[in-house]
CSV table of C-alpha atoms in Angstrom, one decimal:
chain,number,residue,atom,x,y,z
G,1,MET,CA,0.7,-5.1,8.0
G,2,THR,CA,4.0,-5.2,9.7
G,3,MET,CA,5.5,-8.1,7.7
G,4,SER,CA,6.8,-7.9,4.2
G,5,LEU,CA,4.7,-9.7,1.6
G,6,ARG,CA,7.4,-12.4,1.2
G,7,SER,CA,7.5,-13.1,5.0
G,8,THR,CA,3.7,-13.1,5.1
G,9,VAL,CA,3.4,-15.5,2.3
G,10,LEU,CA,6.0,-17.9,3.8
G,11,ALA,CA,4.2,-17.8,7.1
G,12,ALA,CA,0.8,-18.4,5.5
G,13,LEU,CA,2.2,-21.4,3.5
G,14,SER,CA,3.7,-23.0,6.6
G,15,VAL,CA,0.5,-22.9,8.6
G,16,LEU,CA,-2.6,-22.6,6.5
G,17,PRO,CA,-5.6,-21.5,8.6
G,18,THR,CA,-8.7,-23.7,8.6
G,19,VAL,CA,-11.5,-22.0,6.6
G,20,GLN,CA,-14.7,-21.9,8.5
G,21,CYS,CA,-17.5,-21.5,6.0
G,22,ALA,CA,-20.4,-21.3,8.4
G,23,VAL,CA,-22.0,-18.0,9.1
G,24,PRO,CA,-21.1,-16.8,12.7
G,25,SER,CA,-24.0,-17.3,15.0
G,26,VAL,CA,-26.3,-14.3,15.4
G,27,ARG,CA,-26.3,-13.0,19.0
G,28,PHE,CA,-29.6,-11.6,20.0
G,29,GLY,CA,-29.9,-9.0,22.7
G,30,SER,CA,-32.9,-8.1,24.7
G,31,THR,CA,-35.3,-5.9,22.7
G,32,ALA,CA,-35.6,-3.6,25.7
G,33,ALA,CA,-32.5,-1.9,27.2
G,34,PRO,CA,-31.9,-2.5,30.9
G,35,VAL,CA,-33.2,0.2,33.3
G,36,LEU,CA,-30.6,2.9,33.5
G,37,ARG,CA,-29.4,3.8,36.9
G,38,SER,CA,-28.7,7.5,37.4
G,39,ARG,CA,-25.0,8.2,37.5
G,40,ALA,CA,-24.8,11.9,36.9
G,41,ASP,CA,-23.0,12.0,40.2
G,42,CYS,CA,-20.0,10.2,38.6
G,43,ALA,CA,-19.0,13.5,37.1
G,44,GLY,CA,-16.6,12.0,34.7
G,45,ASP,CA,-15.1,9.5,37.1
G,46,PRO,CA,-14.4,6.4,35.1
G,47,ALA,CA,-14.3,4.1,38.1
G,48,CYS,CA,-17.7,5.2,39.2
G,49,THR,CA,-19.1,4.8,35.7
G,50,CYS,CA,-17.6,1.4,35.3
G,51,ASP,CA,-19.2,0.3,38.6
G,52,ALA,CA,-22.6,1.5,37.3
G,53,LEU,CA,-22.1,-0.4,34.0
G,54,GLN,CA,-21.1,-3.5,35.8
G,55,LYS,CA,-24.4,-3.4,37.8
G,56,THR,CA,-26.4,-2.8,34.6
G,57,MET,CA,-24.7,-5.0,32.0
G,58,THR,CA,-25.2,-8.8,32.1
G,59,GLY,CA,-23.7,-11.8,30.6
G,60,GLU,CA,-20.1,-13.2,30.2
G,61,ASN,CA,-17.4,-10.6,30.0
G,62,ALA,CA,-20.0,-7.8,29.9
G,63,THR,CA,-17.7,-5.6,32.0
G,64,LEU,CA,-14.0,-6.3,32.7
G,65,PHE,CA,-11.6,-4.7,35.1
G,66,PRO,CA,-7.8,-5.1,35.5
G,67,SER,CA,-8.6,-7.3,38.5
G,68,ASP,CA,-10.1,-9.8,36.1
G,69,GLY,CA,-6.6,-10.8,35.1
G,70,ASP,CA,-6.2,-12.8,31.9
G,71,ARG,CA,-9.7,-12.1,30.7
G,72,TYR,CA,-9.0,-8.3,30.8
G,73,ALA,CA,-5.6,-8.8,29.3
G,74,ASP,CA,-7.1,-10.8,26.4
G,75,PHE,CA,-9.3,-7.8,25.6
G,76,GLU,CA,-6.5,-5.3,25.9
G,77,ASP,CA,-4.3,-7.4,23.6
G,78,GLU,CA,-6.8,-7.2,20.7
G,79,ASN,CA,-5.3,-3.9,19.6
G,80,TYR,CA,-3.0,-4.4,16.7
G,81,SER,CA,-0.2,-2.1,17.9
G,82,ALA,CA,1.3,-2.7,21.3
G,83,ALA,CA,1.4,1.1,21.7
G,84,CYS,CA,-2.4,1.1,21.7
G,85,ARG,CA,-2.8,-1.5,24.4
G,86,LEU,CA,-3.7,1.0,27.0
G,87,PRO,CA,-5.0,0.3,30.5
G,88,ALA,CA,-8.7,1.2,30.3
G,89,THR,CA,-10.5,1.5,33.6
G,90,CYS,CA,-12.8,-1.1,32.3
G,91,PHE,CA,-13.8,-2.9,29.1
G,92,VAL,CA,-17.5,-2.9,28.3
G,93,ASN,CA,-18.7,-5.6,25.9
G,94,PRO,CA,-22.3,-4.9,24.7
G,95,LYS,CA,-23.9,-7.7,22.7
G,96,SER,CA,-26.7,-5.8,20.9
G,97,ALA,CA,-27.6,-2.3,19.7
G,98,GLN,CA,-29.8,-2.0,22.8
G,99,GLU,CA,-26.9,-2.7,25.1
G,100,VAL,CA,-24.8,-0.2,23.2
G,101,SER,CA,-27.6,2.3,23.8
G,102,THR,CA,-27.5,1.6,27.5
G,103,VAL,CA,-23.7,2.2,27.6
G,104,VAL,CA,-24.0,5.4,25.6
G,105,LYS,CA,-26.6,6.8,28.0
G,106,HIS,CA,-24.4,6.0,31.0
G,107,LEU,CA,-21.4,7.7,29.3
G,108,ALA,CA,-23.4,10.8,28.2
G,109,GLN,CA,-25.0,11.2,31.6
G,110,SER,CA,-21.7,10.8,33.6
G,111,GLY,CA,-19.5,12.7,31.2
G,112,THR,CA,-16.9,9.9,31.3
G,113,LYS,CA,-14.2,9.6,28.7
G,114,PHE,CA,-14.5,6.6,26.4
G,115,ALA,CA,-13.2,5.0,23.3
G,116,ILE,CA,-14.9,2.7,20.7
G,117,ARG,CA,-13.1,-0.3,19.3
G,118,SER,CA,-14.2,-2.5,16.4
G,119,GLY,CA,-11.1,-4.5,15.4
G,120,GLY,CA,-8.4,-2.4,17.0
G,121,HIS,CA,-6.3,-2.1,13.9
G,122,ASN,CA,-5.8,1.7,14.2
G,123,TYR,CA,-2.3,2.5,15.4
G,124,ILE,CA,-2.9,5.8,17.0
G,125,PRO,CA,-2.9,5.5,20.8
G,126,GLY,CA,-6.3,6.7,22.1
G,127,VAL,CA,-8.2,5.7,19.0
G,128,GLY,CA,-9.8,2.4,19.8
G,129,SER,CA,-8.0,2.5,23.1
G,130,ILE,CA,-8.0,4.6,26.2
G,131,GLU,CA,-6.2,5.1,29.5
G,132,GLU,CA,-8.4,6.0,32.5
G,133,GLY,CA,-11.7,5.7,30.7
G,134,VAL,CA,-14.2,3.2,29.3
G,135,LEU,CA,-13.3,1.1,26.3
G,136,VAL,CA,-16.5,0.1,24.5
G,137,SER,CA,-15.6,-3.1,22.6
G,138,LEU,CA,-18.0,-4.0,19.7
G,139,SER,CA,-16.5,-7.5,19.3
G,140,SER,CA,-19.7,-9.3,20.3
G,141,LEU,CA,-21.7,-7.5,17.6
G,142,ASN,CA,-20.5,-10.1,15.2
G,143,SER,CA,-23.5,-11.3,13.3
G,144,VAL,CA,-23.4,-11.9,9.5
G,145,VAL,CA,-26.9,-12.2,8.0
G,146,LEU,CA,-27.5,-12.6,4.3
G,147,SER,CA,-30.8,-11.2,2.9
G,148,GLY,CA,-33.3,-13.6,1.4
G,149,ASP,CA,-32.5,-12.4,-2.1
G,150,LYS,CA,-28.8,-12.4,-1.4
G,151,LYS,CA,-28.4,-8.9,-2.6
G,152,THR,CA,-27.3,-7.5,0.7
G,153,VAL,CA,-25.7,-8.7,4.0
G,154,LYS,CA,-26.0,-7.2,7.4
G,155,VAL,CA,-22.7,-7.3,9.2
G,156,GLY,CA,-21.9,-6.4,12.8
G,157,PRO,CA,-18.9,-4.1,13.4
G,158,GLY,CA,-17.3,-6.6,15.7
G,159,ASN,CA,-16.6,-8.9,12.8
G,160,ARG,CA,-13.2,-9.2,11.2
G,161,TRP,CA,-13.3,-9.2,7.4
G,162,GLN,CA,-12.1,-12.8,7.4
G,163,ASP,CA,-15.3,-13.8,9.1
G,164,VAL,CA,-17.4,-11.9,6.6
G,165,TYR,CA,-15.6,-13.4,3.6
G,166,GLU,CA,-15.7,-16.9,4.9
G,167,ALA,CA,-19.5,-16.6,5.2
G,168,LEU,CA,-20.0,-15.2,1.7
G,169,VAL,CA,-17.3,-16.6,-0.6
G,170,PRO,CA,-18.5,-20.2,-0.5
G,171,GLN,CA,-21.9,-18.9,-1.7
G,172,GLY,CA,-20.2,-17.2,-4.7
G,173,LEU,CA,-20.6,-13.7,-3.1
G,174,ILE,CA,-18.4,-10.9,-1.8
G,175,VAL,CA,-18.6,-7.3,-0.5
G,176,VAL,CA,-16.3,-4.3,-0.8
G,177,GLY,CA,-14.2,-4.7,2.3
G,178,GLY,CA,-10.7,-5.0,3.7
G,179,ARG,CA,-7.7,-6.4,1.9
G,180,VAL,CA,-6.5,-8.2,5.1
G,181,GLY,CA,-8.7,-10.6,7.0
G,182,PRO,CA,-7.9,-9.6,10.6
G,183,VAL,CA,-8.9,-6.0,10.1
G,184,GLY,CA,-12.2,-5.0,11.8
G,185,VAL,CA,-15.3,-4.1,9.8
G,186,GLY,CA,-16.2,-0.9,11.7
G,187,GLY,CA,-13.0,1.2,11.5
G,188,LEU,CA,-12.2,0.3,7.9
G,189,THR,CA,-15.7,1.1,6.7
G,190,LEU,CA,-16.1,4.4,8.4
G,191,GLY,CA,-12.6,5.5,7.3
G,192,GLY,CA,-13.5,4.9,3.7
G,193,GLY,CA,-12.1,1.4,3.2
G,194,LEU,CA,-9.7,0.7,0.3
G,195,SER,CA,-10.3,-2.8,-1.2
G,196,TYR,CA,-9.2,-5.0,-4.1
G,197,PHE,CA,-12.4,-4.0,-5.8
G,198,ALA,CA,-12.0,-0.2,-5.5
G,199,THR,CA,-11.4,0.5,-9.2
G,200,GLY,CA,-14.7,-1.0,-10.2
G,201,ARG,CA,-16.9,-0.4,-7.1
G,202,GLY,CA,-15.5,2.5,-5.1
G,203,LEU,CA,-14.7,2.5,-1.4
G,204,ALA,CA,-16.2,0.4,1.3
G,205,PHE,CA,-18.6,3.0,2.6
G,206,ASP,CA,-19.8,3.8,-0.9
G,207,ASN,CA,-21.2,0.3,-0.9
G,208,VAL,CA,-23.3,0.5,2.4
G,209,LYS,CA,-27.0,0.4,1.9
G,210,SER,CA,-27.8,1.3,5.5
G,211,PHE,CA,-26.2,2.1,8.8
G,212,GLU,CA,-27.8,1.2,12.2
G,213,VAL,CA,-26.6,3.9,14.5
G,214,VAL,CA,-26.7,4.6,18.2
G,215,LEU,CA,-26.9,8.3,18.7
G,216,ALA,CA,-25.6,10.3,21.6
G,217,ASP,CA,-28.9,10.2,23.5
G,218,GLY,CA,-29.1,6.4,23.1
G,219,THR,CA,-31.6,6.5,20.3
G,220,ILE,CA,-31.2,3.7,17.7
G,221,VAL,CA,-31.9,4.7,14.1
G,222,THR,CA,-31.3,3.2,10.7
G,223,ALA,CA,-29.9,5.6,8.1
G,224,THR,CA,-30.2,5.1,4.4
G,225,ALA,CA,-29.8,7.3,1.3
G,226,ASN,CA,-33.5,7.8,1.0
G,227,ASN,CA,-35.1,7.8,4.4
G,228,LYS,CA,-35.6,10.6,6.9
G,229,TYR,CA,-32.0,10.0,8.2
G,230,SER,CA,-30.4,10.5,4.8
G,231,ASP,CA,-28.3,13.4,6.1
G,232,LEU,CA,-27.0,11.0,8.8
G,233,TYR,CA,-26.2,8.4,6.1
G,234,LYS,CA,-24.2,10.9,4.1
G,235,GLY,CA,-22.5,12.3,7.2
G,236,LEU,CA,-21.2,8.8,8.1
G,237,ARG,CA,-19.5,8.6,4.7
G,238,GLY,CA,-16.6,10.8,6.0
G,239,GLY,CA,-17.7,11.9,9.4
G,240,ALA,CA,-16.6,8.7,11.2
G,241,SER,CA,-16.7,8.8,15.0
G,242,ASN,CA,-18.1,12.4,15.1
G,243,ILE,CA,-21.7,11.4,15.0
G,244,GLY,CA,-22.6,8.1,16.7
G,245,ILE,CA,-21.7,4.4,17.1
G,246,VAL,CA,-22.6,2.2,14.1
G,247,THR,CA,-23.9,-1.1,15.3
G,248,ASN,CA,-24.7,-2.7,12.0
G,249,TYR,CA,-23.7,-2.2,8.3
G,250,GLU,CA,-26.0,-3.4,5.5
G,251,LEU,CA,-23.6,-4.0,2.6
G,252,TYR,CA,-24.4,-4.7,-1.0
G,253,THR,CA,-23.1,-8.1,-2.2
G,254,PHE,CA,-22.0,-9.0,-5.7
G,255,PRO,CA,-20.9,-12.3,-7.4
G,256,VAL,CA,-17.2,-13.2,-7.1
G,257,GLY,CA,-15.3,-15.8,-9.1
G,258,GLU,CA,-11.7,-17.0,-9.1
G,259,PHE,CA,-8.6,-14.7,-9.1
G,260,ASN,CA,-5.3,-15.0,-10.9
G,261,VAL,CA,-2.8,-14.5,-8.1
G,262,ASP,CA,0.7,-13.5,-8.9
G,263,ALA,CA,3.0,-12.7,-5.9
G,264,ARG,CA,6.5,-11.6,-7.0
G,265,SER,CA,9.7,-10.0,-5.6
G,266,TYR,CA,12.0,-7.5,-7.3
G,267,SER,CA,15.5,-6.5,-6.3
G,268,ALA,CA,16.2,-3.0,-4.8
G,269,ASN,CA,18.1,-1.9,-8.0
G,270,GLN,CA,14.8,-2.3,-9.9
G,271,THR,CA,13.0,0.2,-7.7
G,272,SER,CA,12.9,3.1,-10.2
G,273,ASP,CA,11.7,0.8,-13.1
G,274,LEU,CA,9.0,-0.8,-11.0
G,275,LEU,CA,7.6,2.5,-9.6
G,276,HIS,CA,7.5,3.9,-13.1
G,277,ALA,CA,5.7,0.8,-14.2
G,278,VAL,CA,3.1,1.3,-11.5
G,279,ALA,CA,2.5,4.8,-12.8
G,280,ASP,CA,2.2,3.5,-16.3
G,281,TYR,CA,-0.3,0.9,-15.1
G,282,GLN,CA,-2.4,3.7,-13.7
G,283,LYS,CA,-2.6,5.4,-17.1
G,284,LYS,CA,-4.0,2.3,-18.9
G,285,GLY,CA,-4.0,-1.0,-17.1
G,286,GLN,CA,-5.9,0.2,-14.1
G,287,LEU,CA,-8.8,1.1,-16.4
G,288,ASP,CA,-9.6,-2.6,-16.2
G,289,PRO,CA,-11.7,-2.9,-13.1
G,290,LEU,CA,-10.8,-6.5,-12.6
G,291,SER,CA,-7.2,-5.6,-11.8
G,292,SER,CA,-5.5,-4.7,-8.6
G,293,ILE,CA,-1.9,-4.1,-7.5
G,294,THR,CA,-0.5,-4.1,-4.0
G,295,ILE,CA,3.1,-3.0,-3.5
G,296,GLN,CA,5.5,-2.9,-0.5
G,297,LEU,CA,9.0,-1.5,-0.5
G,298,VAL,CA,11.5,-2.7,2.1
G,299,ASP,CA,15.2,-2.3,2.4
G,300,THR,CA,15.8,-5.6,0.5
G,301,GLY,CA,13.6,-4.8,-2.5
G,302,LEU,CA,10.0,-4.7,-3.6
G,303,ASN,CA,7.2,-7.2,-3.1
G,304,VAL,CA,4.3,-7.0,-5.5
G,305,LEU,CA,0.9,-8.8,-5.5
G,306,LEU,CA,-0.9,-8.7,-8.8
G,307,LEU,CA,-4.6,-9.7,-8.6
G,308,TYR,CA,-7.0,-10.2,-11.5
G,309,ASN,CA,-10.6,-11.2,-10.7
G,310,LYS,CA,-10.8,-13.8,-13.4
G,311,ALA,CA,-9.0,-17.1,-14.0
G,312,VAL,CA,-6.4,-16.2,-16.6
G,313,GLN,CA,-2.7,-17.0,-17.3
G,314,GLN,CA,-1.6,-13.4,-17.5
G,315,ALA,CA,-3.7,-10.2,-17.5
G,316,ASP,CA,-3.0,-7.6,-20.2
G,317,ALA,CA,-3.7,-4.9,-17.5
G,318,PHE,CA,-0.4,-5.7,-15.9
G,319,SER,CA,1.7,-5.5,-19.1
G,320,ALA,CA,3.7,-2.5,-17.7
G,321,ILE,CA,4.7,-4.6,-14.7
G,322,TYR,CA,5.6,-7.6,-16.8
G,323,ASP,CA,7.9,-5.4,-18.9
G,324,VAL,CA,10.1,-4.6,-15.9
G,325,GLY,CA,11.8,-7.9,-16.5
G,326,ALA,CA,13.5,-10.3,-14.0
G,327,TYR,CA,11.8,-11.1,-10.8
G,328,THR,CA,11.6,-13.8,-8.2
G,329,PRO,CA,8.3,-15.6,-7.8
G,330,ILE,CA,7.3,-15.6,-4.1
G,331,MET,CA,5.3,-18.6,-5.1
G,332,PRO,CA,4.1,-19.9,-8.5
G,333,ALA,CA,1.2,-17.8,-9.9
G,334,PHE,CA,-2.1,-19.6,-9.6
G,335,ASN,CA,-5.9,-19.3,-10.0
G,336,GLY,CA,-7.8,-19.5,-6.8
G,337,SER,CA,-10.6,-18.1,-4.6
G,338,PHE,CA,-10.7,-14.9,-2.7
G,339,LEU,CA,-10.0,-16.9,0.5
G,340,ASP,CA,-6.7,-17.9,-1.1
G,341,VAL,CA,-5.9,-14.3,-1.6
G,342,LEU,CA,-6.5,-13.6,2.1
G,343,GLN,CA,-4.1,-16.3,3.1
G,344,LEU,CA,-1.4,-14.5,1.1
G,345,ALA,CA,-2.2,-11.2,2.6
G,346,GLY,CA,-1.9,-12.6,6.2
G,347,ALA,CA,-4.3,-14.7,8.3
G,348,GLN,CA,-3.4,-12.9,11.5
G,349,PHE,CA,-1.5,-10.0,12.9
G,350,PRO,CA,1.7,-10.4,14.7
G,351,THR,CA,1.5,-10.8,18.4
G,352,GLY,CA,3.9,-9.7,21.1
G,353,GLU,CA,5.2,-6.2,21.8
G,354,VAL,CA,5.4,-4.9,18.2
G,355,ARG,CA,4.5,-1.2,18.1
G,356,THR,CA,3.3,0.3,14.8
G,357,TYR,CA,2.9,3.9,13.5
G,358,GLY,CA,2.6,5.6,10.2
G,359,GLU,CA,1.1,8.5,8.3
G,360,THR,CA,-0.3,9.4,4.9
G,361,PHE,CA,-0.4,11.8,2.1
G,362,THR,CA,-1.8,11.9,-1.5
G,363,HIS,CA,-0.6,13.0,-4.9
G,364,LYS,CA,-1.4,12.6,-8.6
G,365,ALA,CA,0.2,9.5,-10.2
G,366,ASP,CA,3.7,10.3,-11.4
G,367,GLY,CA,6.6,7.9,-11.7
G,368,ASP,CA,9.4,10.4,-11.2
G,369,LEU,CA,7.7,11.7,-8.1
G,370,MET,CA,7.2,8.2,-6.7
G,371,VAL,CA,10.9,7.5,-7.0
G,372,GLU,CA,11.9,10.9,-5.4
G,373,LEU,CA,9.5,10.3,-2.5
G,374,TYR,CA,10.8,6.9,-1.8
G,375,ASP,CA,14.4,8.3,-1.8
G,376,ILE,CA,13.2,10.8,0.9
G,377,PHE,CA,11.7,8.0,2.9
G,378,LYS,CA,15.0,6.0,2.8
G,379,GLU,CA,17.0,9.1,3.9
G,380,GLU,CA,14.7,9.7,6.8
G,381,ILE,CA,14.5,6.2,8.1
G,382,THR,CA,18.3,6.2,8.6
G,383,ASN,CA,17.4,8.2,11.7
G,384,LEU,CA,15.4,5.4,13.2
G,385,PRO,CA,16.6,4.0,16.5
G,386,SER,CA,18.1,0.5,16.7
G,387,GLY,CA,15.6,-2.3,16.2
G,388,ALA,CA,13.1,-0.2,14.2
G,389,SER,CA,12.1,-1.0,10.7
G,390,ALA,CA,10.0,0.6,8.0
G,391,VAL,CA,7.8,-0.3,5.0
G,392,TRP,CA,6.8,2.0,2.2
G,393,VAL,CA,3.3,1.3,0.7
G,394,PRO,CA,2.2,3.5,-2.3
G,395,ASN,CA,-1.4,2.5,-3.1
G,396,PRO,CA,-2.3,3.1,-6.7
G,397,VAL,CA,-5.9,4.5,-6.7
G,398,ALA,CA,-7.9,4.9,-10.0
G,399,ALA,CA,-9.8,8.0,-11.0
G,400,SER,CA,-12.9,5.8,-11.0
G,401,VAL,CA,-12.8,5.6,-7.2
G,402,ALA,CA,-13.8,9.2,-7.0
G,403,THR,CA,-16.3,8.7,-9.8
G,404,LYS,CA,-18.0,5.8,-8.1
G,405,GLY,CA,-18.3,7.7,-4.9
G,406,LYS,CA,-20.3,10.4,-6.7
G,407,GLN,CA,-22.4,7.8,-8.6
G,408,TYR,CA,-23.3,6.1,-5.3
G,409,GLY,CA,-24.9,9.2,-3.8
G,410,GLY,CA,-21.8,11.1,-3.0
G,411,ASN,CA,-19.4,10.7,-0.1
G,412,LEU,CA,-17.7,13.6,1.7
G,413,LEU,CA,-14.0,12.9,0.8
G,414,GLY,CA,-13.8,15.6,-1.9
G,415,LEU,CA,-11.7,13.3,-4.2
G,416,GLN,CA,-10.5,14.5,-7.5
G,417,GLU,CA,-11.2,12.2,-10.5
G,418,VAL,CA,-7.6,11.6,-11.4
G,419,PRO,CA,-5.2,8.6,-11.0
G,420,GLN,CA,-3.5,9.1,-7.6
G,421,GLN,CA,-1.4,7.6,-4.9
G,422,TRP,CA,-2.5,7.1,-1.3
G,423,TYR,CA,0.3,6.2,1.0
G,424,GLU,CA,0.3,4.0,4.1
G,425,TRP,CA,3.9,3.8,5.0
G,426,PHE,CA,4.6,2.6,8.5
G,427,ILE,CA,7.3,1.9,11.1
G,428,THR,CA,7.5,-1.0,13.6
G,429,TRP,CA,9.5,-1.2,16.8
G,430,THR,CA,9.3,-2.8,20.2
G,431,ASP,CA,10.9,-0.4,22.7
G,432,PRO,CA,8.4,2.1,24.3
G,433,SER,CA,11.2,4.5,25.1
G,434,GLN,CA,11.7,5.0,21.3
G,435,ASP,CA,8.1,6.2,20.8
G,436,SER,CA,8.8,9.9,20.6
G,437,THR,CA,11.8,9.4,18.3
G,438,ILE,CA,9.6,7.3,16.0
G,439,TRP,CA,6.9,10.0,15.9
G,440,ASP,CA,9.5,12.7,15.2
G,441,VAL,CA,10.9,10.7,12.2
G,442,SER,CA,7.3,10.1,11.0
G,443,ARG,CA,6.4,13.8,11.1
G,444,LYS,CA,9.6,14.6,9.2
G,445,ILE,CA,8.8,12.1,6.5
G,446,THR,CA,5.3,13.5,6.0
G,447,GLN,CA,6.6,17.1,6.0
G,448,ARG,CA,9.3,16.5,3.4
G,449,CYS,CA,7.1,14.4,1.2
G,450,THR,CA,4.2,16.8,1.3
G,451,GLN,CA,6.5,19.7,0.5
G,452,THR,CA,8.0,17.8,-2.5
G,453,THR,CA,4.6,17.0,-4.0
G,454,LYS,CA,3.5,20.6,-3.7
G,455,ALA,CA,6.7,21.9,-5.3
G,456,LYS,CA,6.1,19.5,-8.2
G,457,GLY,CA,2.5,20.8,-8.6
G,458,LEU,CA,1.2,17.2,-8.0
G,459,SER,CA,-0.1,17.4,-4.5
G,460,LEU,CA,-3.7,16.5,-3.6
G,461,PRO,CA,-5.3,17.6,-0.4
G,462,TYR,CA,-7.0,14.3,0.6
G,463,LEU,CA,-5.8,12.4,3.6
G,464,PHE,CA,-6.8,8.8,3.9
G,465,MET,CA,-8.3,8.3,7.4
G,466,ASN,CA,-7.6,4.6,7.6
G,467,THR,CA,-3.8,5.3,7.4
G,468,ALA,CA,-3.5,8.8,8.8
G,469,GLY,CA,-1.3,9.9,11.7
G,470,LYS,CA,-2.3,11.3,15.0
G,471,GLU,CA,-1.7,15.0,14.2
G,472,GLN,CA,-3.0,14.9,10.6
G,473,ASP,CA,-6.0,17.1,9.8
G,474,VAL,CA,-8.1,14.5,7.9
G,475,LEU,CA,-11.5,16.2,8.1
G,476,SER,CA,-10.2,19.5,6.7
G,477,SER,CA,-8.6,17.7,3.8
G,478,TYR,CA,-12.1,16.9,2.5
G,479,GLY,CA,-12.8,20.5,1.6
G,480,ALA,CA,-14.8,23.3,3.2
G,481,ALA,CA,-18.2,22.1,1.9
G,482,SER,CA,-17.7,18.6,3.2
G,483,LEU,CA,-16.5,19.9,6.5
G,484,ALA,CA,-19.5,22.1,6.9
G,485,THR,CA,-21.8,19.0,6.2
G,486,ILE,CA,-20.0,17.0,8.9
G,487,LYS,CA,-20.4,19.9,11.4
G,488,ALA,CA,-24.1,20.3,10.6
G,489,THR,CA,-24.7,16.6,11.0
G,490,ALA,CA,-22.8,16.3,14.2
G,491,ALA,CA,-24.6,19.4,15.7
G,492,LYS,CA,-28.0,17.9,14.8
G,493,TYR,CA,-27.4,14.4,16.1
G,494,ASP,CA,-25.1,15.2,19.0
G,495,PRO,CA,-26.1,18.6,20.2
G,496,ASN,CA,-24.4,18.1,23.6
G,497,GLN,CA,-21.2,17.0,21.9
G,498,VAL,CA,-20.8,13.7,23.7
G,499,PHE,CA,-18.7,12.3,20.9
G,500,GLN,CA,-16.7,15.5,20.6
G,501,LYS,CA,-15.8,16.0,24.3
G,502,GLN,CA,-15.6,12.5,25.6
G,503,ASN,CA,-14.3,10.5,22.6
G,504,ASP,CA,-11.1,10.6,20.6
G,505,GLY,CA,-10.2,10.2,16.9
G,506,PHE,CA,-10.4,12.5,13.9
G,507,LEU,CA,-12.8,14.9,15.6
G,508,LEU,CA,-14.2,18.4,14.8
G,509,ARG,CA,-13.1,19.7,18.2
G,510,LYS,CA,-9.5,19.3,17.1
G,511,LEU,CA,-9.8,21.6,14.1
C-alpha cells in the first residue's frame, strides 16, 4: 500500500465501491490443448515465439502486442508499481490450465524468456513483468467455485482477493488470504501470505488443500498433502516460482462473522509508547486468535487498525494499545463485515506513475529494538531524493503462525515459534531517474537494520517473500534442510530448468 491508513480511509469513505456478491463466472477452456506448432527454431527469440503463440491461442486478447495500442497498455498497467510496467514483447492471456500448458510447451521448446503475473503487486522489476520476453498473464483464470459441502473453494490465480471475498462473505464464509482486496491470489499465496487470520490459522499457503499445477513439460497435475504429488505440494509451500505455474488453488473455508473495527491515529511523539505497546500486545494480547493489528508509521505519526473478529465494544486483547492514551479516531469504531474491513484497507491501488520498492527483515519481538530500528529508518530516508516518501510497516507475527504451519503438514519457511516482527517498509516516487538512488537507500536501510538486530541478539533469519527486495536471499533464509527440499523438488519436476533459466524471481539459480 502506498497511502497512509488515514488517506486510504478518507478515500474509501468518499467513494465506496459497489460490492458485487455474485460469484465471478467460471471460464471453461477446451479440454484438449491446441496442436503445438514446432518452434524450436525460435531459439529464444521472443518475437518468433510470440508469433507462434498468436497462431496457436484463440479468443479475445489471447495474445497482445505493442501494436495493439490501448489493449496492450491496459494489460501493462495492471502492475502495481510503475517501475514494473515493462514493455513485454507480447502478453499471453490463457483462459484455462490447458492453454497455460500450451504456452509453457512453446516457451520450453523455444527457450524464450518469460514472466508469470497473477495480480502484479510485486514491486521488483522483472518479477511479474518482463522486457523483451513473454508476459504470461493469469488474469483470465478467475473462477471462484465453492464445493457442495462449502468446506473448500477452488480459486483461480487471476482473481484479486476482493473477488474471492465478495463471493464468500455473503455466504458467511472466508478463507485465509490477502489483507488488501486488489492484491492477486497467486503471488500472495505462493509467497506465504500474511492475513488478518494468521494468528489462529497460519499463513495462506498453509490453508491450501490442493494445487493444480502446470509443470515445465506442460503436464497438468493436482498436488495434495496425501497423493502421489505430495512432494510437489510441500515444495510449493516455499518454493514459489521454482517449480511450475499454479493454475488453481483449492482453499479451506471457515465461518466468518462481524468484526470490531477501530482505526486510529497517534502523533509522532507517541511513537516510542505505541511501539512498546505493540511489543506488549505480542506477549499477551496476540494470544487471542481473534485479534489483529496493522500499523503504519509515516512522518506525521502512526496509523493503527485494530481488528477483532467478533462484535464487541472493546477487545481485552488490545489493552496495551488502549493504555497508550490520547489518539485521534480516523473514523468512529464500529462493528461490521469483512467487506467493510476491505474498504478501509483500500479498494484499489493508486494509478499513474507511482513507483514502489521496499525490502524486509525479521526479528524477535522487542519494543526497544523496534524504536531503534525506526530511528535508523528515519535517518536513512533523509537521503531520499525530492518527491519520494516512505512508510514503515512492522507486522506483529505470533508464535502460533509457525506452530500452525507445522500442524498443517509443515511448510518450508523454517520459522521459529516465537513472537516476531516481519517488516514491509516501502518507498514511493515518480521520477525514473531516481531509481538507483532509491535502491541504494533501500539497501542501506536493510543493512543497518539487520546489523542492529544481530548486535542485539534478536535477529531471525527468515525473509518474507511477499515483501522482500530484489537482491535478498529469501530461499536460503529458510534453512539448509528446506533449501535442499526445494532443490530436489525443482530437479524432479523441472529437470531441464525451464523455470530456472527462462523465468525470474526468487530462484535457485541465483544462490
